[in-house]
PDB file of C-alpha atoms in Angstrom:
ATOM      1  CA  UNK A   1    -210.074-234.752 -59.747  1.00 64.00           C
ATOM      2  CA  UNK A   2    -206.795-235.989 -60.005  1.00 76.00           C
ATOM      3  CA  UNK A   3    -204.271-236.388 -57.321  1.00 84.00           C
ATOM      4  CA  UNK A   4    -201.644-233.058 -57.142  1.00 91.00           C
ATOM      5  CA  UNK A   5    -198.173-233.901 -56.204  1.00 93.00           C
ATOM      6  CA  UNK A   6    -195.039-231.656 -55.747  1.00 96.00           C
ATOM      7  CA  UNK A   7    -192.129-234.039 -56.364  1.00 96.00           C
ATOM      8  CA  UNK A   8    -189.012-232.755 -54.536  1.00 96.00           C
ATOM      9  CA  UNK A   9    -185.506-233.648 -56.073  1.00 94.00           C
ATOM     10  CA  UNK A  10    -181.944-232.634 -56.760  1.00 92.00           C
ATOM     11  CA  UNK A  11    -181.229-235.345 -58.977  1.00 89.00           C
ATOM     12  CA  UNK A  12    -182.731-234.333 -62.500  1.00 86.00           C
ATOM     13  CA  UNK A  13    -182.909-237.637 -63.675  1.00 84.00           C
ATOM     14  CA  UNK A  14    -184.848-238.969 -60.818  1.00 85.00           C
ATOM     15  CA  UNK A  15    -187.063-236.282 -61.237  1.00 88.00           C
ATOM     16  CA  UNK A  16    -187.543-236.924 -64.711  1.00 85.00           C
ATOM     17  CA  UNK A  17    -188.626-240.028 -64.597  1.00 84.00           C
ATOM     18  CA  UNK A  18    -191.213-239.700 -61.414  1.00 87.00           C
ATOM     19  CA  UNK A  19    -192.831-236.576 -63.028  1.00 86.00           C
ATOM     20  CA  UNK A  20    -193.444-238.952 -66.604  1.00 82.00           C
ATOM     21  CA  UNK A  21    -194.785-242.154 -64.098  1.00 82.00           C
ATOM     22  CA  UNK A  22    -196.417-240.105 -62.214  1.00 85.00           C
ATOM     23  CA  UNK A  23    -198.585-237.840 -65.385  1.00 80.00           C
ATOM     24  CA  UNK A  24    -198.405-241.830 -66.652  1.00 74.00           C
ATOM     25  CA  UNK A  25    -200.622-242.910 -63.705  1.00 76.00           C
ATOM     26  CA  UNK A  26    -203.026-239.745 -64.086  1.00 79.00           C
ATOM     27  CA  UNK A  27    -201.259-237.924 -61.099  1.00 86.00           C
ATOM     28  CA  UNK A  28    -200.956-233.718 -61.697  1.00 88.00           C
ATOM     29  CA  UNK A  29    -197.288-233.750 -60.999  1.00 91.00           C
ATOM     30  CA  UNK A  30    -195.669-230.142 -59.923  1.00 94.00           C
ATOM     31  CA  UNK A  31    -191.467-230.577 -59.550  1.00 95.00           C
ATOM     32  CA  UNK A  32    -188.660-228.517 -57.417  1.00 96.00           C
ATOM     33  CA  UNK A  33    -185.667-229.053 -57.122  1.00 94.00           C
ATOM     34  CA  UNK A  34    -183.736-228.676 -53.620  1.00 96.00           C
ATOM     35  CA  UNK A  35    -186.263-228.300 -50.873  1.00 95.00           C
ATOM     36  CA  UNK A  36    -185.747-224.345 -50.671  1.00 96.00           C
ATOM     37  CA  UNK A  37    -187.199-224.054 -54.176  1.00 96.00           C
ATOM     38  CA  UNK A  38    -190.424-226.111 -52.733  1.00 96.00           C
ATOM     39  CA  UNK A  39    -191.191-223.545 -49.949  1.00 96.00           C
ATOM     40  CA  UNK A  40    -190.372-220.953 -51.864  1.00 96.00           C
ATOM     41  CA  UNK A  41    -192.806-221.891 -54.596  1.00 95.00           C
ATOM     42  CA  UNK A  42    -195.441-223.115 -52.656  1.00 95.00           C
ATOM     43  CA  UNK A  43    -195.972-219.158 -50.148  1.00 94.00           C
ATOM     44  CA  UNK A  44    -197.631-218.463 -53.628  1.00 92.00           C
ATOM     45  CA  UNK A  45    -199.013-221.012 -55.110  1.00 89.00           C
ATOM     46  CA  UNK A  46    -202.783-221.043 -55.960  1.00 85.00           C
ATOM     47  CA  UNK A  47    -203.218-224.875 -55.520  1.00 87.00           C
ATOM     48  CA  UNK A  48    -201.558-226.913 -52.616  1.00 91.00           C
ATOM     49  CA  UNK A  49    -200.571-230.590 -52.991  1.00 92.00           C
ATOM     50  CA  UNK A  50    -202.077-233.368 -52.272  1.00 91.00           C
ATOM     51  CA  UNK A  51    -198.849-235.154 -51.614  1.00 93.00           C
ATOM     52  CA  UNK A  52    -195.168-233.735 -51.523  1.00 96.00           C
ATOM     53  CA  UNK A  53    -193.004-236.673 -52.183  1.00 96.00           C
ATOM     54  CA  UNK A  54    -189.440-234.997 -51.331  1.00 95.00           C
ATOM     55  CA  UNK A  55    -185.764-236.466 -51.235  1.00 93.00           C
ATOM     56  CA  UNK A  56    -184.355-236.853 -48.500  1.00 90.00           C
ATOM     57  CA  UNK A  57    -180.386-236.303 -49.036  1.00 87.00           C
ATOM     58  CA  UNK A  58    -180.462-232.901 -51.100  1.00 90.00           C
ATOM     59  CA  UNK A  59    -178.774-230.251 -50.429  1.00 91.00           C
ATOM     60  CA  UNK A  60    -180.024-226.887 -48.151  1.00 94.00           C
ATOM     61  CA  UNK A  61    -183.448-227.192 -46.391  1.00 94.00           C
ATOM     62  CA  UNK A  62    -183.876-231.699 -46.461  1.00 91.00           C
ATOM     63  CA  UNK A  63    -184.808-233.728 -43.901  1.00 91.00           C
ATOM     64  CA  UNK A  64    -187.174-232.297 -40.788  1.00 92.00           C
ATOM     65  CA  UNK A  65    -186.703-229.409 -41.202  1.00 94.00           C
ATOM     66  CA  UNK A  66    -187.246-229.518 -45.004  1.00 95.00           C
ATOM     67  CA  UNK A  67    -190.959-231.551 -43.429  1.00 93.00           C
ATOM     68  CA  UNK A  68    -191.509-228.514 -40.902  1.00 94.00           C
ATOM     69  CA  UNK A  69    -191.685-226.128 -43.745  1.00 95.00           C
ATOM     70  CA  UNK A  70    -193.682-228.336 -45.620  1.00 95.00           C
ATOM     71  CA  UNK A  71    -196.249-228.870 -42.664  1.00 93.00           C
ATOM     72  CA  UNK A  72    -196.524-225.339 -42.364  1.00 94.00           C
ATOM     73  CA  UNK A  73    -197.229-224.430 -45.835  1.00 94.00           C
ATOM     74  CA  UNK A  74    -199.395-226.886 -46.309  1.00 92.00           C
ATOM     75  CA  UNK A  75    -201.196-227.857 -44.275  1.00 90.00           C
ATOM     76  CA  UNK A  76    -202.551-231.240 -42.052  1.00 88.00           C
ATOM     77  CA  UNK A  77    -204.487-232.557 -45.833  1.00 86.00           C
ATOM     78  CA  UNK A  78    -201.288-232.632 -47.881  1.00 90.00           C
ATOM     79  CA  UNK A  79    -199.430-235.917 -47.323  1.00 91.00           C
ATOM     80  CA  UNK A  80    -195.422-235.556 -46.519  1.00 93.00           C
ATOM     81  CA  UNK A  81    -193.517-238.736 -47.951  1.00 94.00           C
ATOM     82  CA  UNK A  82    -190.081-239.280 -48.039  1.00 93.00           C
ATOM     83  CA  UNK A  83    -188.089-241.222 -50.286  1.00 92.00           C
ATOM     84  CA  UNK A  84    -184.123-241.646 -50.976  1.00 89.00           C
ATOM     85  CA  UNK A  85    -182.184-244.477 -52.263  1.00 84.00           C
ATOM     86  CA  UNK A  86    -180.460-245.583 -48.545  1.00 82.00           C
ATOM     87  CA  UNK A  87    -182.841-245.724 -46.218  1.00 82.00           C
ATOM     88  CA  UNK A  88    -182.438-243.135 -43.121  1.00 78.00           C
ATOM     89  CA  UNK A  89    -180.597-243.942 -40.041  1.00 78.00           C
ATOM     90  CA  UNK A  90    -180.419-241.026 -38.353  1.00 79.00           C
ATOM     91  CA  UNK A  91    -183.938-239.862 -37.723  1.00 78.00           C
ATOM     92  CA  UNK A  92    -183.819-237.327 -40.573  1.00 77.00           C
ATOM     93  CA  UNK A  93    -187.695-239.105 -41.859  1.00 79.00           C
ATOM     94  CA  UNK A  94    -189.042-238.946 -38.777  1.00 85.00           C
ATOM     95  CA  UNK A  95    -191.571-235.723 -38.972  1.00 88.00           C
ATOM     96  CA  UNK A  96    -192.910-237.585 -42.821  1.00 91.00           C
ATOM     97  CA  UNK A  97    -195.961-239.698 -42.915  1.00 89.00           C
ATOM     98  CA  UNK A  98    -194.239-242.016 -44.893  1.00 90.00           C
ATOM     99  CA  UNK A  99    -190.828-243.561 -46.345  1.00 90.00           C
ATOM    100  CA  UNK A 100    -190.071-244.857 -49.535  1.00 90.00           C
ATOM    101  CA  UNK A 101    -187.318-246.435 -50.481  1.00 88.00           C
ATOM    102  CA  UNK A 102    -185.938-246.029 -54.525  1.00 84.00           C
ATOM    103  CA  UNK A 103    -186.825-247.277 -56.856  1.00 80.00           C
ATOM    104  CA  UNK A 104    -190.493-247.715 -56.968  1.00 83.00           C
ATOM    105  CA  UNK A 105    -193.244-248.458 -58.488  1.00 80.00           C
ATOM    106  CA  UNK A 106    -196.649-246.537 -58.521  1.00 82.00           C
ATOM    107  CA  UNK A 107    -198.121-249.590 -57.684  1.00 81.00           C
ATOM    108  CA  UNK A 108    -195.860-248.602 -54.150  1.00 84.00           C
ATOM    109  CA  UNK A 109    -196.418-245.164 -54.557  1.00 87.00           C
ATOM    110  CA  UNK A 110    -200.816-245.250 -54.573  1.00 84.00           C
ATOM    111  CA  UNK A 111    -200.403-248.193 -51.842  1.00 84.00           C
ATOM    112  CA  UNK A 112    -198.023-245.693 -50.055  1.00 85.00           C
ATOM    113  CA  UNK A 113    -200.443-241.880 -50.328  1.00 83.00           C
ATOM    114  CA  UNK A 114    -203.675-244.991 -49.693  1.00 77.00           C
ATOM    115  CA  UNK A 115    -202.277-245.739 -46.205  1.00 66.00           C
ATOM    116  CA  UNK A 116    -201.949-249.510 -46.897  1.00 51.00           C
ATOM    117  CA  UNK A 117    -198.116-249.035 -46.074  1.00 46.00           C
ATOM    118  CA  UNK A 118    -195.741-248.772 -42.500  1.00 42.00           C
ATOM    119  CA  UNK A 119    -192.120-247.841 -42.595  1.00 47.00           C
ATOM    120  CA  UNK A 120    -189.471-247.957 -44.993  1.00 48.00           C
ATOM    121  CA  UNK A 121    -190.871-250.435 -48.645  1.00 46.00           C
ATOM    122  CA  UNK A 122    -188.709-251.625 -50.929  1.00 45.00           C
ATOM    123  CA  UNK A 123    -189.597-253.077 -54.049  1.00 46.00           C
ATOM    124  CA  UNK A 124    -188.012-256.703 -54.850  1.00 42.00           C
ATOM    125  CA  UNK A 125    -185.487-256.711 -57.264  1.00 41.00           C
ATOM    126  CA  UNK A 126    -184.285-259.885 -57.315  1.00 37.00           C
ATOM    127  CA  UNK A 127    -181.072-261.943 -56.262  1.00 32.00           C
ATOM    128  CA  UNK A 128    -179.599-261.652 -59.234  1.00 34.00           C
ATOM    129  CA  UNK A 129    -177.112-258.571 -60.687  1.00 43.00           C
ATOM    130  CA  UNK A 130    -178.629-258.292 -63.870  1.00 76.00           C
ATOM    131  CA  UNK A 131    -177.759-255.441 -66.755  1.00 84.00           C
ATOM    132  CA  UNK A 132    -182.046-254.032 -66.360  1.00 86.00           C
ATOM    133  CA  UNK A 133    -184.693-254.692 -64.315  1.00 84.00           C
ATOM    134  CA  UNK A 134    -186.960-255.955 -67.695  1.00 77.00           C
ATOM    135  CA  UNK A 135    -190.038-255.668 -65.468  1.00 82.00           C
ATOM    136  CA  UNK A 136    -189.254-252.519 -64.820  1.00 85.00           C
ATOM    137  CA  UNK A 137    -187.977-251.502 -68.220  1.00 86.00           C
ATOM    138  CA  UNK A 138    -192.219-253.231 -69.360  1.00 85.00           C
ATOM    139  CA  UNK A 139    -193.681-250.780 -67.320  1.00 84.00           C
ATOM    140  CA  UNK A 140    -191.732-247.306 -67.812  1.00 87.00           C
ATOM    141  CA  UNK A 141    -192.315-248.788 -71.249  1.00 86.00           C
ATOM    142  CA  UNK A 142    -195.917-249.098 -70.961  1.00 85.00           C
ATOM    143  CA  UNK A 143    -197.034-245.481 -69.937  1.00 83.00           C
ATOM    144  CA  UNK A 144    -194.320-243.628 -72.783  1.00 85.00           C
ATOM    145  CA  UNK A 145    -194.675-243.505 -76.111  1.00 86.00           C
ATOM    146  CA  UNK A 146    -191.127-244.365 -77.980  1.00 86.00           C
ATOM    147  CA  UNK A 147    -189.121-241.482 -78.232  1.00 88.00           C
ATOM    148  CA  UNK A 148    -189.734-240.505 -74.908  1.00 88.00           C
ATOM    149  CA  UNK A 149    -188.515-244.086 -73.580  1.00 89.00           C
ATOM    150  CA  UNK A 150    -185.646-243.345 -75.538  1.00 90.00           C
ATOM    151  CA  UNK A 151    -184.822-240.058 -74.192  1.00 90.00           C
ATOM    152  CA  UNK A 152    -185.812-241.060 -70.532  1.00 91.00           C
ATOM    153  CA  UNK A 153    -182.972-244.058 -70.539  1.00 92.00           C
ATOM    154  CA  UNK A 154    -180.554-241.581 -72.801  1.00 92.00           C
ATOM    155  CA  UNK A 155    -181.334-239.244 -70.241  1.00 92.00           C
ATOM    156  CA  UNK A 156    -179.977-242.002 -67.349  1.00 92.00           C
ATOM    157  CA  UNK A 157    -176.273-242.941 -69.051  1.00 93.00           C
ATOM    158  CA  UNK A 158    -175.744-239.906 -69.857  1.00 94.00           C
ATOM    159  CA  UNK A 159    -176.065-238.423 -66.170  1.00 93.00           C
ATOM    160  CA  UNK A 160    -174.580-241.798 -65.101  1.00 94.00           C
ATOM    161  CA  UNK A 161    -171.401-240.902 -67.671  1.00 94.00           C
ATOM    162  CA  UNK A 162    -171.574-237.059 -66.560  1.00 94.00           C
ATOM    163  CA  UNK A 163    -171.372-238.431 -62.683  1.00 94.00           C
ATOM    164  CA  UNK A 164    -168.820-241.168 -63.461  1.00 94.00           C
ATOM    165  CA  UNK A 165    -166.658-238.383 -65.068  1.00 94.00           C
ATOM    166  CA  UNK A 166    -167.442-236.034 -61.193  1.00 95.00           C
ATOM    167  CA  UNK A 167    -165.912-239.061 -59.912  1.00 94.00           C
ATOM    168  CA  UNK A 168    -162.507-239.729 -61.211  1.00 93.00           C
ATOM    169  CA  UNK A 169    -161.793-235.755 -60.326  1.00 95.00           C
ATOM    170  CA  UNK A 170    -162.941-236.082 -56.667  1.00 94.00           C
ATOM    171  CA  UNK A 171    -161.062-239.577 -57.339  1.00 93.00           C
ATOM    172  CA  UNK A 172    -157.982-237.586 -58.401  1.00 93.00           C
ATOM    173  CA  UNK A 173    -158.553-234.336 -55.401  1.00 95.00           C
ATOM    174  CA  UNK A 174    -158.909-237.570 -52.563  1.00 94.00           C
ATOM    175  CA  UNK A 175    -162.668-236.422 -52.285  1.00 95.00           C
ATOM    176  CA  UNK A 176    -163.689-238.774 -50.762  1.00 95.00           C
ATOM    177  CA  UNK A 177    -167.618-237.323 -49.634  1.00 94.00           C
ATOM    178  CA  UNK A 178    -167.702-236.010 -53.539  1.00 95.00           C
ATOM    179  CA  UNK A 179    -167.054-239.533 -55.035  1.00 95.00           C
ATOM    180  CA  UNK A 180    -169.691-240.870 -53.004  1.00 94.00           C
ATOM    181  CA  UNK A 181    -172.433-238.141 -53.023  1.00 93.00           C
ATOM    182  CA  UNK A 182    -171.536-239.180 -57.630  1.00 94.00           C
ATOM    183  CA  UNK A 183    -172.455-242.793 -56.618  1.00 94.00           C
ATOM    184  CA  UNK A 184    -175.228-242.261 -54.636  1.00 93.00           C
ATOM    185  CA  UNK A 185    -177.056-240.583 -57.095  1.00 91.00           C
ATOM    186  CA  UNK A 186    -176.263-242.102 -59.994  1.00 93.00           C
ATOM    187  CA  UNK A 187    -177.581-245.227 -57.501  1.00 92.00           C
ATOM    188  CA  UNK A 188    -180.847-243.177 -56.844  1.00 90.00           C
ATOM    189  CA  UNK A 189    -181.429-242.451 -60.574  1.00 90.00           C
ATOM    190  CA  UNK A 190    -180.407-245.734 -61.815  1.00 92.00           C
ATOM    191  CA  UNK A 191    -182.256-247.581 -59.781  1.00 89.00           C
ATOM    192  CA  UNK A 192    -185.318-245.599 -60.522  1.00 88.00           C
ATOM    193  CA  UNK A 193    -185.426-246.452 -64.454  1.00 90.00           C
ATOM    194  CA  UNK A 194    -184.021-250.178 -63.587  1.00 89.00           C
ATOM    195  CA  UNK A 195    -181.087-249.679 -64.706  1.00 91.00           C
ATOM    196  CA  UNK A 196    -179.759-252.779 -62.155  1.00 89.00           C
ATOM    197  CA  UNK A 197    -176.294-253.354 -62.667  1.00 89.00           C
ATOM    198  CA  UNK A 198    -175.161-249.885 -62.648  1.00 93.00           C
ATOM    199  CA  UNK A 199    -177.525-249.106 -59.562  1.00 92.00           C
ATOM    200  CA  UNK A 200    -175.377-252.202 -57.657  1.00 91.00           C
ATOM    201  CA  UNK A 201    -172.401-251.019 -59.299  1.00 92.00           C
ATOM    202  CA  UNK A 202    -172.843-247.626 -57.370  1.00 93.00           C
ATOM    203  CA  UNK A 203    -174.088-248.834 -54.400  1.00 92.00           C
ATOM    204  CA  UNK A 204    -170.868-250.481 -53.806  1.00 91.00           C
ATOM    205  CA  UNK A 205    -168.659-247.588 -54.797  1.00 92.00           C
ATOM    206  CA  UNK A 206    -171.058-245.684 -52.347  1.00 93.00           C
ATOM    207  CA  UNK A 207    -169.837-247.665 -49.456  1.00 91.00           C
ATOM    208  CA  UNK A 208    -167.231-248.293 -50.377  1.00 90.00           C
ATOM    209  CA  UNK A 209    -165.601-244.979 -51.444  1.00 92.00           C
ATOM    210  CA  UNK A 210    -161.918-244.449 -52.114  1.00 90.00           C
ATOM    211  CA  UNK A 211    -160.867-247.507 -51.915  1.00 84.00           C
ATOM    212  CA  UNK A 212    -157.677-249.616 -53.762  1.00 79.00           C
ATOM    213  CA  UNK A 213    -159.800-250.878 -56.508  1.00 79.00           C
ATOM    214  CA  UNK A 214    -161.493-247.594 -57.117  1.00 85.00           C
ATOM    215  CA  UNK A 215    -160.051-247.427 -60.708  1.00 86.00           C
ATOM    216  CA  UNK A 216    -160.827-250.264 -61.622  1.00 86.00           C
ATOM    217  CA  UNK A 217    -164.928-250.112 -60.506  1.00 85.00           C
ATOM    218  CA  UNK A 218    -164.913-246.924 -62.488  1.00 90.00           C
ATOM    219  CA  UNK A 219    -163.746-248.918 -65.563  1.00 89.00           C
ATOM    220  CA  UNK A 220    -165.857-251.548 -64.477  1.00 89.00           C
ATOM    221  CA  UNK A 221    -168.325-248.411 -64.776  1.00 91.00           C
ATOM    222  CA  UNK A 222    -168.474-248.143 -68.205  1.00 91.00           C
ATOM    223  CA  UNK A 223    -168.400-251.296 -69.706  1.00 88.00           C
ATOM    224  CA  UNK A 224    -171.707-251.430 -67.523  1.00 88.00           C
ATOM    225  CA  UNK A 225    -173.034-248.942 -69.519  1.00 91.00           C
ATOM    226  CA  UNK A 226    -171.977-250.158 -72.602  1.00 89.00           C
ATOM    227  CA  UNK A 227    -173.802-253.125 -71.879  1.00 85.00           C
ATOM    228  CA  UNK A 228    -176.716-250.856 -71.280  1.00 88.00           C
ATOM    229  CA  UNK A 229    -176.617-249.590 -74.301  1.00 87.00           C
ATOM    230  CA  UNK A 230    -176.717-252.882 -76.266  1.00 83.00           C
ATOM    231  CA  UNK A 231    -179.569-254.275 -74.144  1.00 81.00           C
ATOM    232  CA  UNK A 232    -181.673-251.282 -74.717  1.00 85.00           C
ATOM    233  CA  UNK A 233    -180.917-251.920 -78.514  1.00 82.00           C
ATOM    234  CA  UNK A 234    -181.546-255.681 -78.406  1.00 72.00           C
ATOM    235  CA  UNK A 235    -185.171-254.743 -76.750  1.00 77.00           C
ATOM    236  CA  UNK A 236    -186.172-252.385 -79.109  1.00 77.00           C
ATOM    237  CA  UNK A 237    -185.518-254.685 -81.623  1.00 70.00           C
ATOM    238  CA  UNK A 238    -186.966-257.412 -79.757  1.00 65.00           C
ATOM    239  CA  UNK A 239    -190.118-255.033 -79.724  1.00 69.00           C
ATOM    240  CA  UNK A 240    -190.530-253.435 -83.424  1.00 68.00           C
ATOM    241  CA  UNK A 241    -189.930-257.427 -85.077  1.00 65.00           C
ATOM    242  CA  UNK A 242    -192.723-258.236 -82.842  1.00 61.00           C
ATOM    243  CA  UNK A 243    -195.031-255.550 -84.014  1.00 64.00           C
ATOM    244  CA  UNK A 244    -193.491-255.297 -87.377  1.00 62.00           C
ATOM    245  CA  UNK A 245    -192.284-252.074 -87.474  1.00 52.00           C
ATOM    246  CA  UNK A 246    -188.878-251.288 -89.473  1.00 47.00           C
ATOM    247  CA  UNK A 247    -186.524-248.905 -87.450  1.00 45.00           C
ATOM    248  CA  UNK A 248    -187.354-246.160 -90.023  1.00 46.00           C
ATOM    249  CA  UNK A 249    -191.141-246.331 -88.655  1.00 48.00           C
ATOM    250  CA  UNK A 250    -190.226-246.374 -84.878  1.00 48.00           C
TER     251      UNK A 250
END
């Protein structure tokens, strides 16, 4: 019987990516958009998950408080895994059975639930910041049909651009916390799909906040979104030529 996983993440893109990848890897998946929603769901769930995979940085109940609530409802048999785009340094992941640093592969997730990992696990993505991590892209492409793959990356770019608009509003209001919060969400979501340049830029924007050159950073991010679109189109053309499929048949 497939392992049942409950994915808890307030970021819609990250939640969608994880659900698709887990389905593709043979897991049974349920999702919740917050810790509070997860706890409410578990109170009436007929079948408890064997694994709960939850983000650490969410509004509402999170961190060790969420871990305690999950443990009380699920019992000791359920494995509790925390995840985040940034390794916690405040002890907020202390009560979980393990921690995964976004982005991570399904191999890393499988190793974690098999007890083969200890502490934070980070996937190597090389020294150079490229537009798209083609290893991650290839793994996702191998798990999804072409329409799903296109929809997933379109969602990634749309989500990033929507958050970028919110960051502009935060900059106008001189709201450094909101600016960093959106950058953190972009970093996590883009990392999960291998959008490495966007992830790298978002990481820098989160770390620096509303610095003197944040306007230039926002403009650079827009250009990077267009580079990603171009890269995805190029990969699609290469795939079509290799398989002898026309654009109309894809």
